[in-house]
Amino acid sequence: MQDRAKAAKSSNLISGATGDWEVVIGMEVHAQVNSRAKLFSGASTEFGGEPNSHVSLVDAAMPGMLPVINEECVAQAVRTGLGLKAKINLNSVFDRKNYFYPDLPQGYQISQYKQPIVGEGEVEIDVDGETVKVGIERLHLEQDAGKSLHDQHPDYTYVDLNRAGVALMEIVSKPDMRSARQAQAYVSKLRTILRYLGTCDGDMEKGNLRADINVSVRRPGEPFGTRCEIKNVNSIRFIGQAIEAEARRQIDILESGGQVVQETRLFDPGKGETRSMRTKEEAHDYRYFPDPDLLPLELTQEWVDALKADLPELPDEKKRRFMEQYGLSAYDAGVLVAERASADYFEKVAAGRDGKLAANWVINELFGRLNKEGLDIEQSPVSAVQLGSIIDLITSKTISGKIAKDVFDIVWTEGGDPTEIVEKRGLKQVTDVAAIEKAVDEVLAANPDKVQQVKAKPTMLGWFVGQVMKATGGKANPAAVNELLKQKLGI
Ligand code: ADP
Ligand code: MG
């Protein structure tokens, strides 16, 4: 056990010209809260509306407008905190984070600083058979900013405030990740948890889950090095590429005798490199202070407990249950629980059936085909009920596994009831011994030389089985074929 953990760890090291380096990663993930209205106004959060069509007077920062907290956004943050096994702070405070930007009409962002709504928690990830616990430092609520539109006109930049004031959860991890793969697994896992909870859609393409990645490097065993923060990386693939490029850049600097400058950088996916954006701003630059328009946020333990009682089964629990209840491997269970919809589909197929067989069909046939055709589980042309009856036909030995794949393909392309398809197309497995025996005799008679050889080399039996299966159009029961061949050949 000890040895394996060591081997897995050392494989995370990056070799430089002068020896090995370890990369240290901490993430700040911004997740858009699933809520119909914004954090402090009743304006819609709908994506893709006409510019400035979802803007209230509060979002536009008209003088004298007062923010009013949206209870649903608070509930979503608490649910998320509970899902991250984190401490919920019954007292938290909203602060103003002051900075100037054209898409921020207030001149400050309402955020939480010293007293966030959620404290320390934890996310478990599995990478290469190794389980790593990534600590959560905190989760706080804050407003999103608007968007500057640069491509509308050659001479002007426009501002769209639809996103201004939308609730975000900033989820800050501890610097507990040690490879690009771990960081990718962390964001995927976080996304899965949020989607299970229904607190964020996790749609990275639409920007409703974005990661700021803090990267530093050190010699194994040394204290942490100086970090750089790579802003707003919006795909799992780019997270991996950005970390690898940034670690390499820092190693090159250190190995040539230089020093890493703490700064904010951007990842350029086209060039595969990070570039400097600005020097790191410090908390005091923002002149944080408690927002005088908002009272401290006070929650009761009963309210938090009620939310807790309503939480769905989360991916880790579901995975453990799948392993126990259906006898699945950790890997298969992990694949099935990655999306709640996939897990639900699997459970419908597995109900009252052999769990492992159901998992094989869902993972290999169904997911394989969905991936190939770029479809989500919700768009699957084969329903859980249909796949369930295909499996029943295998279990009752009505069809062989091979024919079942053909039936799956027919259901996929044409739809229909698997039992009827098997019936109508004459796909039923032949278990009638007389019929199989006839096919066996014909194959033996047609291949006298091979019959001589198989006696000395029993591994050739497979070839005969194949021939008989072919002769019966794949419908003969393979076990019966095997048995008969052995009898007749005397092996
Ligand atoms: P700031 O307030 O300046 O953003 P924080 O202490 O909140 O700094 O940390 C921000 C993020 O940086 C956290 O996710 C943390 O885990 C990560 N981090 C801190 N130190 C390091 C380091 N040396 N290397 C990599 N990541 C780090
Ligand atoms: Mg920060």
Coordinates of C-alpha atoms and ligand atoms in Angstrom, one line a residue:
M1 CA 0.0 0.0 0.0
Q2 CA 2.7 2.4 1.1
D3 CA 4.8 1.5 -2.0
R4 CA 1.9 2.1 -4.4
A5 CA 1.2 5.5 -2.9
K6 CA 4.8 6.4 -3.3
A7 CA 5.0 5.3 -6.9
A8 CA 1.9 7.2 -7.8
K9 CA 3.2 10.3 -6.1
S10 CA 6.6 10.2 -7.7
S11 CA 5.0 9.9 -11.1
N12 CA 3.6 13.4 -10.6
L13 CA 7.1 14.9 -10.6
I14 CA 8.2 16.8 -13.6
S15 CA 11.9 16.4 -14.6
G16 CA 13.9 19.5 -15.3
A17 CA 17.4 20.0 -16.5
T18 CA 18.7 20.0 -12.9
G19 CA 16.4 17.4 -11.3
D20 CA 12.8 16.9 -10.3
W21 CA 10.1 19.4 -9.6
E22 CA 6.7 19.2 -8.0
V23 CA 3.9 21.4 -9.2
V24 CA 1.5 22.8 -6.5
I25 CA -2.0 23.9 -7.6
G26 CA -4.9 25.7 -5.8
M27 CA -8.1 26.7 -7.6
E28 CA -10.6 29.4 -7.3
V29 CA -13.7 28.3 -9.2
H30 CA -16.5 30.7 -10.1
A31 CA -19.8 28.8 -10.4
Q32 CA -23.0 30.6 -11.5
V33 CA -25.8 29.9 -9.1
N34 CA -28.8 28.2 -10.5
S35 CA -31.5 30.7 -9.7
R36 CA -34.1 32.5 -11.8
A37 CA -33.3 35.9 -10.4
K38 CA -30.1 37.7 -9.6
L39 CA -28.4 37.9 -6.2
F40 CA -29.8 41.3 -5.2
S41 CA -32.4 42.1 -7.8
G42 CA -35.4 40.4 -9.4
A43 CA -34.0 40.6 -13.0
S44 CA -33.8 37.4 -15.0
T45 CA -30.6 35.4 -15.2
E46 CA -31.6 33.8 -18.5
F47 CA -28.7 33.3 -20.9
G48 CA -28.5 34.8 -24.4
G49 CA -31.2 37.6 -24.2
E50 CA -30.9 40.8 -26.2
P51 CA -28.1 42.9 -24.6
N52 CA -29.3 44.9 -21.6
S53 CA -32.8 43.3 -21.6
H54 CA -32.3 41.7 -18.1
V55 CA -31.2 44.7 -16.2
S56 CA -33.0 46.2 -13.2
L57 CA -32.3 49.6 -11.7
V58 CA -30.2 47.9 -9.0
D59 CA -28.1 46.1 -11.6
A60 CA -27.5 49.4 -13.5
A61 CA -26.5 51.0 -10.2
M62 CA -29.0 53.8 -10.4
P63 CA -28.4 56.2 -7.4
G64 CA -30.5 55.4 -4.4
M65 CA -31.3 51.8 -5.4
L66 CA -31.0 49.3 -2.6
P67 CA -30.0 45.6 -3.0
V68 CA -32.3 43.0 -1.6
I69 CA -30.9 39.5 -0.9
N70 CA -32.4 36.7 -2.9
E71 CA -33.1 33.9 -0.5
E72 CA -32.9 31.2 -3.1
C73 CA -29.3 32.1 -3.9
V74 CA -28.4 31.8 -0.2
A75 CA -30.1 28.4 -0.1
Q76 CA -28.1 27.3 -3.2
A77 CA -24.8 28.4 -1.5
V78 CA -25.7 26.5 1.6
R79 CA -26.7 23.3 -0.3
T80 CA -23.4 23.6 -2.1
G81 CA -21.5 24.0 1.2
L82 CA -23.3 20.9 2.6
G83 CA -22.4 18.9 -0.6
L84 CA -18.8 19.9 -0.1
K85 CA -19.0 18.6 3.5
A86 CA -18.2 22.1 4.6
K87 CA -18.9 24.2 7.7
I88 CA -21.9 26.5 7.2
N89 CA -21.4 29.9 8.8
L90 CA -24.7 31.0 10.4
N91 CA -23.4 34.6 10.4
S92 CA -21.8 36.0 7.2
V93 CA -21.2 39.5 5.9
F94 CA -21.3 41.1 2.4
D95 CA -18.5 43.4 1.6
R96 CA -17.8 45.9 -1.1
K97 CA -14.8 45.0 -3.3
N98 CA -13.9 48.3 -4.9
Y99 CA -12.5 48.6 -8.4
F100 CA -13.2 50.5 -11.6
Y101 CA -14.2 48.7 -14.7
P102 CA -16.7 49.7 -17.5
D103 CA -18.8 46.6 -17.0
L104 CA -19.2 47.3 -13.3
P105 CA -21.5 50.3 -12.9
Q106 CA -21.5 50.3 -9.1
G107 CA -17.8 50.8 -9.0
Y108 CA -17.6 47.9 -6.6
Q109 CA -18.6 44.2 -6.5
I110 CA -20.7 43.0 -3.6
S111 CA -18.7 40.0 -2.4
Q112 CA -17.8 38.3 0.9
Y113 CA -14.4 38.7 2.4
K114 CA -13.6 38.0 6.0
Q115 CA -16.8 36.2 6.9
P116 CA -17.9 34.0 4.0
I117 CA -21.1 31.9 4.1
V118 CA -19.3 28.6 3.9
G119 CA -16.0 27.6 5.5
E120 CA -13.7 24.6 5.3
G121 CA -14.8 21.5 3.4
E122 CA -13.4 18.7 1.2
V123 CA -13.7 17.1 -2.2
E124 CA -12.5 13.6 -2.9
I125 CA -10.9 12.8 -6.3
D126 CA -9.7 9.6 -7.9
V127 CA -6.7 9.8 -10.3
D128 CA -4.9 6.7 -11.5
G129 CA -6.3 4.5 -8.7
E130 CA -5.1 7.0 -6.1
T131 CA -7.7 8.8 -3.9
V132 CA -6.8 12.4 -3.1
K133 CA -8.7 14.7 -0.7
V134 CA -8.6 18.3 -1.9
G135 CA -9.4 20.7 0.9
I136 CA -11.9 23.5 0.4
E137 CA -10.8 26.8 2.0
R138 CA -14.1 28.6 1.7
L139 CA -17.1 29.4 -0.5
H140 CA -18.6 32.8 -0.8
L141 CA -21.4 34.5 -2.6
E142 CA -20.7 37.5 -4.9
Q143 CA -22.1 39.3 -7.9
D144 CA -21.0 38.7 -11.5
A145 CA -20.0 41.7 -13.6
G146 CA -21.4 42.7 -17.0
K147 CA -19.7 42.0 -20.3
S148 CA -17.8 44.4 -22.6
L149 CA -18.6 43.8 -26.3
H150 CA -15.6 44.6 -28.4
D151 CA -16.5 43.2 -31.8
Q152 CA -19.7 45.1 -32.5
H153 CA -18.1 48.2 -33.9
P154 CA -14.6 49.0 -35.1
D155 CA -14.4 52.2 -32.9
Y156 CA -16.5 51.5 -29.9
T157 CA -16.8 49.0 -27.1
Y158 CA -20.4 48.4 -25.8
V159 CA -21.4 47.2 -22.4
D160 CA -24.0 44.4 -21.8
L161 CA -25.3 44.3 -18.3
N162 CA -27.4 41.2 -18.5
R163 CA -24.9 39.3 -16.5
A164 CA -24.3 42.1 -14.0
G165 CA -25.5 41.1 -10.6
V166 CA -26.0 37.4 -11.3
A167 CA -25.0 35.3 -8.3
L168 CA -21.7 33.5 -8.3
M169 CA -20.3 31.1 -5.8
E170 CA -16.5 31.4 -5.5
I171 CA -15.2 28.1 -4.3
V172 CA -11.6 28.3 -3.1
S173 CA -9.5 25.2 -2.7
K174 CA -6.4 24.7 -0.6
P175 CA -3.2 24.2 -2.5
D176 CA -3.6 20.4 -2.4
M177 CA -3.3 19.4 -6.0
R178 CA 0.0 18.0 -7.3
S179 CA -0.6 17.5 -11.1
A180 CA -2.5 18.8 -14.0
R181 CA -4.5 15.5 -14.0
Q182 CA -5.5 16.1 -10.3
A183 CA -6.6 19.6 -11.1
Q184 CA -8.7 18.4 -14.0
A185 CA -10.3 15.7 -11.8
Y186 CA -11.0 18.2 -9.1
V187 CA -12.9 20.5 -11.5
S188 CA -14.8 17.6 -13.0
K189 CA -15.7 16.3 -9.6
L190 CA -16.8 19.7 -8.4
R191 CA -18.9 20.1 -11.5
T192 CA -20.5 16.7 -10.9
I193 CA -21.4 17.6 -7.3
L194 CA -22.9 21.0 -8.3
R195 CA -24.9 19.4 -11.0
Y196 CA -26.2 16.7 -8.6
L197 CA -27.2 19.4 -6.2
G198 CA -28.8 21.5 -8.9
T199 CA -26.9 24.5 -7.7
C200 CA -25.0 25.3 -10.9
D201 CA -25.4 23.9 -14.5
G202 CA -21.6 23.6 -14.8
D203 CA -21.8 24.5 -18.5
M204 CA -18.2 25.6 -19.1
E205 CA -18.9 26.6 -22.7
K206 CA -21.5 29.1 -21.6
G207 CA -19.0 30.3 -18.9
N208 CA -21.1 29.3 -15.9
L209 CA -18.2 27.5 -14.4
R210 CA -14.8 29.1 -14.7
A211 CA -11.5 28.3 -13.0
D212 CA -8.7 30.6 -11.9
I213 CA -5.7 28.4 -11.4
N214 CA -2.9 29.1 -9.0
V215 CA 0.3 27.4 -9.9
S216 CA 3.7 27.2 -8.3
V217 CA 6.6 24.7 -8.4
R218 CA 9.1 23.5 -5.8
R219 CA 11.7 20.8 -5.2
P220 CA 10.0 17.9 -3.5
G221 CA 9.9 18.4 0.2
E222 CA 10.7 22.2 0.0
P223 CA 8.3 25.0 1.1
F224 CA 5.8 26.3 -1.5
G225 CA 7.2 28.5 -4.2
T226 CA 5.9 31.8 -5.5
R227 CA 2.6 31.3 -7.4
C228 CA 1.1 32.8 -10.5
E229 CA -2.7 32.8 -11.1
I230 CA -4.1 31.9 -14.5
K231 CA -7.4 33.6 -14.9
N232 CA -10.7 32.3 -16.3
V233 CA -9.8 29.0 -17.9
N234 CA -13.1 27.6 -19.3
S235 CA -12.5 24.0 -20.3
I236 CA -11.1 20.9 -18.6
R237 CA -8.7 20.4 -21.5
F238 CA -7.4 23.9 -21.3
I239 CA -6.9 23.6 -17.5
G240 CA -4.5 20.7 -18.1
Q241 CA -2.7 22.5 -20.9
A242 CA -2.4 25.8 -18.9
I243 CA -1.0 24.1 -15.8
E244 CA 1.6 22.1 -17.8
A245 CA 2.7 25.2 -19.8
E246 CA 2.9 27.4 -16.6
A247 CA 4.8 24.8 -14.6
R248 CA 7.3 24.4 -17.4
R249 CA 7.7 28.2 -17.7
Q250 CA 8.4 28.5 -13.9
I251 CA 10.8 25.6 -13.9
D252 CA 12.8 27.1 -16.8
I253 CA 13.0 30.5 -15.0
L254 CA 14.2 28.8 -11.7
E255 CA 16.7 26.5 -13.4
S256 CA 18.3 29.5 -15.2
G257 CA 18.7 31.2 -11.9
G258 CA 15.8 33.6 -12.1
Q259 CA 12.8 34.2 -9.8
V260 CA 9.1 33.7 -10.4
V261 CA 7.2 37.0 -10.2
Q262 CA 3.8 36.7 -8.5
E263 CA 1.3 37.9 -11.1
T264 CA -2.0 37.3 -12.9
R265 CA -1.6 35.5 -16.3
L266 CA -3.8 34.5 -19.2
F267 CA -3.7 31.2 -21.0
D268 CA -3.6 31.4 -24.8
P269 CA -5.0 28.0 -26.1
G270 CA -3.8 28.8 -29.7
K271 CA -0.2 29.1 -28.6
G272 CA -0.4 26.7 -25.7
E273 CA 1.3 29.2 -23.4
T274 CA 0.4 31.6 -20.6
R275 CA 1.2 35.3 -20.8
S276 CA 1.4 38.1 -18.3
M277 CA -1.8 40.1 -17.7
R278 CA -1.1 42.3 -14.7
T279 CA 0.9 42.2 -11.5
K280 CA -1.0 40.6 -8.6
E281 CA -3.3 42.9 -6.8
E282 CA -3.5 42.6 -3.0
A283 CA -6.6 42.5 -0.9
H284 CA -5.9 46.1 0.4
D285 CA -6.0 47.4 -3.2
Y286 CA -9.7 46.7 -3.1
R287 CA -10.5 48.6 0.1
Y288 CA -12.9 46.0 1.2
F289 CA -15.5 47.1 3.7
P290 CA -18.9 45.8 4.9
D291 CA -21.6 46.9 2.5
P292 CA -23.7 49.5 4.5
D293 CA -26.8 48.7 2.3
L294 CA -26.9 45.1 3.6
L295 CA -27.4 43.6 7.0
P296 CA -25.2 40.7 8.1
L297 CA -26.6 37.5 6.8
E298 CA -28.0 35.4 9.6
L299 CA -29.2 31.8 9.1
T300 CA -30.8 29.6 11.6
Q301 CA -29.6 26.0 12.2
E302 CA -33.1 24.7 11.6
W303 CA -33.2 26.3 8.1
V304 CA -29.8 24.8 7.3
D305 CA -30.9 21.4 8.6
A306 CA -34.1 21.5 6.5
L307 CA -31.9 22.1 3.4
K308 CA -29.6 19.2 4.5
A309 CA -32.5 16.8 4.9
D310 CA -33.5 17.6 1.3
L311 CA -30.2 17.0 -0.4
P312 CA -30.1 14.3 -3.0
E313 CA -27.7 11.3 -2.8
L314 CA -24.3 12.6 -3.9
P315 CA -21.9 11.0 -6.3
D316 CA -19.5 9.5 -3.7
E317 CA -22.4 7.9 -1.8
K318 CA -24.0 6.7 -4.9
K319 CA -20.7 5.2 -6.1
R320 CA -20.2 3.3 -2.9
R321 CA -23.8 2.1 -3.0
F322 CA -23.5 0.9 -6.7
M323 CA -20.3 -1.1 -5.7
E324 CA -22.1 -2.7 -2.8
Q325 CA -25.6 -3.2 -4.2
Y326 CA -24.7 -4.2 -7.8
G327 CA -21.2 -5.6 -7.2
L328 CA -19.6 -3.1 -9.6
S329 CA -15.9 -2.2 -9.7
A330 CA -14.9 1.2 -8.4
Y331 CA -14.1 2.2 -12.0
D332 CA -17.5 1.2 -13.5
A333 CA -19.4 2.7 -10.6
G334 CA -17.4 5.9 -11.0
V335 CA -18.2 6.1 -14.7
L336 CA -21.9 5.5 -14.0
V337 CA -22.3 8.2 -11.3
A338 CA -20.4 11.0 -13.2
E339 CA -23.8 12.3 -14.3
R340 CA -26.9 11.9 -12.3
A341 CA -28.9 11.2 -15.5
S342 CA -26.6 8.3 -16.4
A343 CA -26.8 6.9 -12.9
D344 CA -30.6 7.0 -13.0
Y345 CA -30.6 5.3 -16.4
F346 CA -28.4 2.6 -15.1
E347 CA -30.6 1.9 -12.1
K348 CA -33.7 1.6 -14.3
V349 CA -31.8 -1.0 -16.4
A350 CA -30.3 -2.8 -13.4
A351 CA -33.6 -3.1 -11.4
G352 CA -34.3 -6.8 -10.9
R353 CA -31.5 -7.8 -13.2
D354 CA -27.8 -8.8 -13.0
G355 CA -26.1 -5.5 -12.1
K356 CA -22.8 -6.3 -13.7
L357 CA -24.4 -7.3 -17.0
A358 CA -26.4 -4.1 -16.9
A359 CA -23.3 -2.0 -16.2
N360 CA -21.5 -3.7 -19.1
W361 CA -24.3 -2.9 -21.5
V362 CA -24.8 0.7 -20.3
I363 CA -21.0 1.5 -20.3
N364 CA -19.7 -0.4 -23.3
E365 CA -22.6 -0.5 -25.7
L366 CA -24.7 2.5 -24.8
F367 CA -22.1 5.1 -23.7
G368 CA -19.8 3.9 -26.5
R369 CA -22.5 4.6 -29.1
L370 CA -23.6 7.9 -27.4
N371 CA -20.0 9.1 -27.4
K372 CA -19.5 8.1 -31.0
E373 CA -22.6 10.1 -32.1
G374 CA -22.0 13.0 -29.7
L375 CA -25.3 12.5 -27.9
D376 CA -26.2 13.0 -24.2
I377 CA -27.9 10.2 -22.2
E378 CA -31.1 12.2 -22.3
Q379 CA -31.0 12.0 -26.1
S380 CA -30.5 8.2 -26.2
P381 CA -32.6 6.5 -28.9
V382 CA -32.6 3.3 -26.7
S383 CA -34.6 3.8 -23.5
A384 CA -33.7 2.1 -20.2
V385 CA -36.8 -0.1 -20.7
Q386 CA -35.7 -1.2 -24.1
L387 CA -32.2 -2.0 -23.0
G388 CA -33.6 -3.8 -20.0
S389 CA -35.6 -6.2 -22.3
I390 CA -32.5 -6.8 -24.5
I391 CA -30.7 -7.9 -21.3
D392 CA -33.7 -10.1 -20.3
L393 CA -33.5 -11.8 -23.7
I394 CA -29.8 -12.6 -23.0
T395 CA -30.5 -13.9 -19.5
S396 CA -33.3 -16.1 -20.6
K397 CA -30.9 -17.5 -23.3
T398 CA -33.4 -16.5 -26.0
I399 CA -30.6 -14.7 -27.8
S400 CA -26.8 -14.8 -27.6
G401 CA -24.7 -11.8 -26.6
K402 CA -23.7 -11.4 -30.2
I403 CA -27.2 -11.3 -31.5
A404 CA -28.1 -9.0 -28.7
K405 CA -25.7 -6.4 -30.1
D406 CA -27.5 -6.7 -33.5
V407 CA -30.8 -6.2 -31.7
F408 CA -29.4 -3.2 -29.9
D409 CA -28.4 -1.7 -33.2
I410 CA -31.8 -2.3 -34.7
V411 CA -33.5 -0.6 -31.6
W412 CA -31.0 2.3 -31.9
T413 CA -31.7 3.0 -35.5
E414 CA -35.3 1.9 -36.0
G415 CA -36.8 1.7 -32.5
G416 CA -39.2 -1.0 -31.5
D417 CA -39.7 -3.6 -28.8
P418 CA -36.7 -6.0 -28.6
T419 CA -38.8 -9.1 -27.9
E420 CA -40.9 -8.4 -31.0
I421 CA -37.8 -7.7 -33.1
V422 CA -36.3 -11.1 -32.1
E423 CA -39.6 -12.8 -32.8
K424 CA -40.3 -11.2 -36.2
R425 CA -36.8 -11.5 -37.5
G426 CA -36.2 -15.1 -36.4
L427 CA -33.3 -14.2 -34.2
K428 CA -34.0 -16.7 -31.5
Q429 CA -31.2 -18.7 -30.3
V430 CA -31.3 -22.3 -31.4
T431 CA -31.1 -24.6 -28.4
D432 CA -32.7 -27.4 -30.2
V433 CA -30.0 -30.1 -30.0
A434 CA -31.0 -31.9 -33.2
A435 CA -30.7 -28.7 -35.2
I436 CA -27.3 -27.9 -33.7
E437 CA -26.1 -31.4 -34.2
K438 CA -26.9 -31.3 -37.8
A439 CA -24.8 -28.2 -38.3
V440 CA -21.9 -29.7 -36.2
D441 CA -22.0 -32.9 -38.4
E442 CA -21.9 -30.9 -41.6
V443 CA -18.9 -28.8 -40.4
L444 CA -17.0 -32.0 -39.3
A445 CA -17.7 -33.8 -42.6
A446 CA -16.5 -30.8 -44.6
N447 CA -13.2 -30.5 -42.8
P448 CA -11.7 -34.0 -42.3
D449 CA -8.1 -32.7 -42.2
K450 CA -8.8 -30.3 -39.4
V451 CA -10.7 -33.0 -37.5
Q452 CA -7.4 -35.0 -37.5
Q453 CA -5.4 -31.9 -36.3
V454 CA -7.7 -30.9 -33.5
K455 CA -7.2 -34.2 -31.7
A456 CA -3.5 -33.3 -31.2
K457 CA -4.2 -29.6 -30.7
P458 CA -7.4 -29.0 -28.7
T459 CA -7.1 -25.2 -28.8
M460 CA -8.3 -25.5 -32.4
L461 CA -11.8 -26.3 -31.0
G462 CA -12.6 -22.6 -31.1
W463 CA -12.3 -22.6 -34.9
F464 CA -14.9 -25.4 -35.1
V465 CA -17.2 -23.4 -32.8
G466 CA -16.9 -20.4 -35.0
Q467 CA -17.8 -22.5 -38.1
V468 CA -20.9 -23.9 -36.5
M469 CA -22.0 -20.5 -35.3
K470 CA -21.5 -19.1 -38.8
A471 CA -23.5 -22.0 -40.3
T472 CA -26.4 -21.2 -37.9
G473 CA -26.3 -17.5 -38.5
G474 CA -25.0 -16.9 -35.0
K475 CA -28.1 -18.3 -33.5
A476 CA -26.9 -21.6 -32.1
N477 CA -26.4 -21.7 -28.3
P478 CA -22.6 -21.5 -28.0
A479 CA -22.4 -23.7 -24.9
A480 CA -24.4 -26.4 -26.6
V481 CA -22.2 -26.2 -29.7
N482 CA -19.1 -26.6 -27.5
E483 CA -20.5 -29.5 -25.7
L484 CA -21.5 -31.4 -28.9
L485 CA -18.2 -30.7 -30.6
K486 CA -16.2 -32.1 -27.6
Q487 CA -18.4 -35.2 -27.6
K488 CA -18.1 -35.9 -31.3
L489 CA -14.3 -35.2 -31.4
G490 CA -13.7 -37.2 -28.3
I491 CA -11.9 -34.4 -26.4
Ligands
ADP1 P1 -5.6 35.6 -2.7 O1 -6.5 36.1 -1.7 O2 -4.4 36.4 -3.0 O3 -6.3 35.2 -4.0 P2 -5.6 33.1 -1.4 O4 -4.8 32.8 -0.1 O5 -7.0 33.3 -1.2 O6 -4.9 34.3 -2.1 O7 -5.3 31.8 -2.3 C1 -5.9 31.8 -3.6 C2 -5.6 30.4 -4.1 O8 -4.2 30.2 -4.3 C3 -6.1 29.3 -3.3 O9 -6.8 28.4 -4.1 C4 -4.9 28.7 -2.8 O10 -5.0 27.3 -2.6 C5 -3.9 28.9 -3.9 N1 -2.5 29.0 -3.4 C6 -2.0 29.6 -2.3 N2 -0.7 29.5 -2.3 C7 -0.3 28.7 -3.4 C8 1.0 28.3 -3.9 N3 2.1 28.5 -3.3 N4 0.9 27.5 -5.0 C9 -0.2 27.2 -5.6 N5 -1.4 27.7 -5.2 C10 -1.5 28.4 -4.1
MG2 MG -8.3 35.1 -4.5

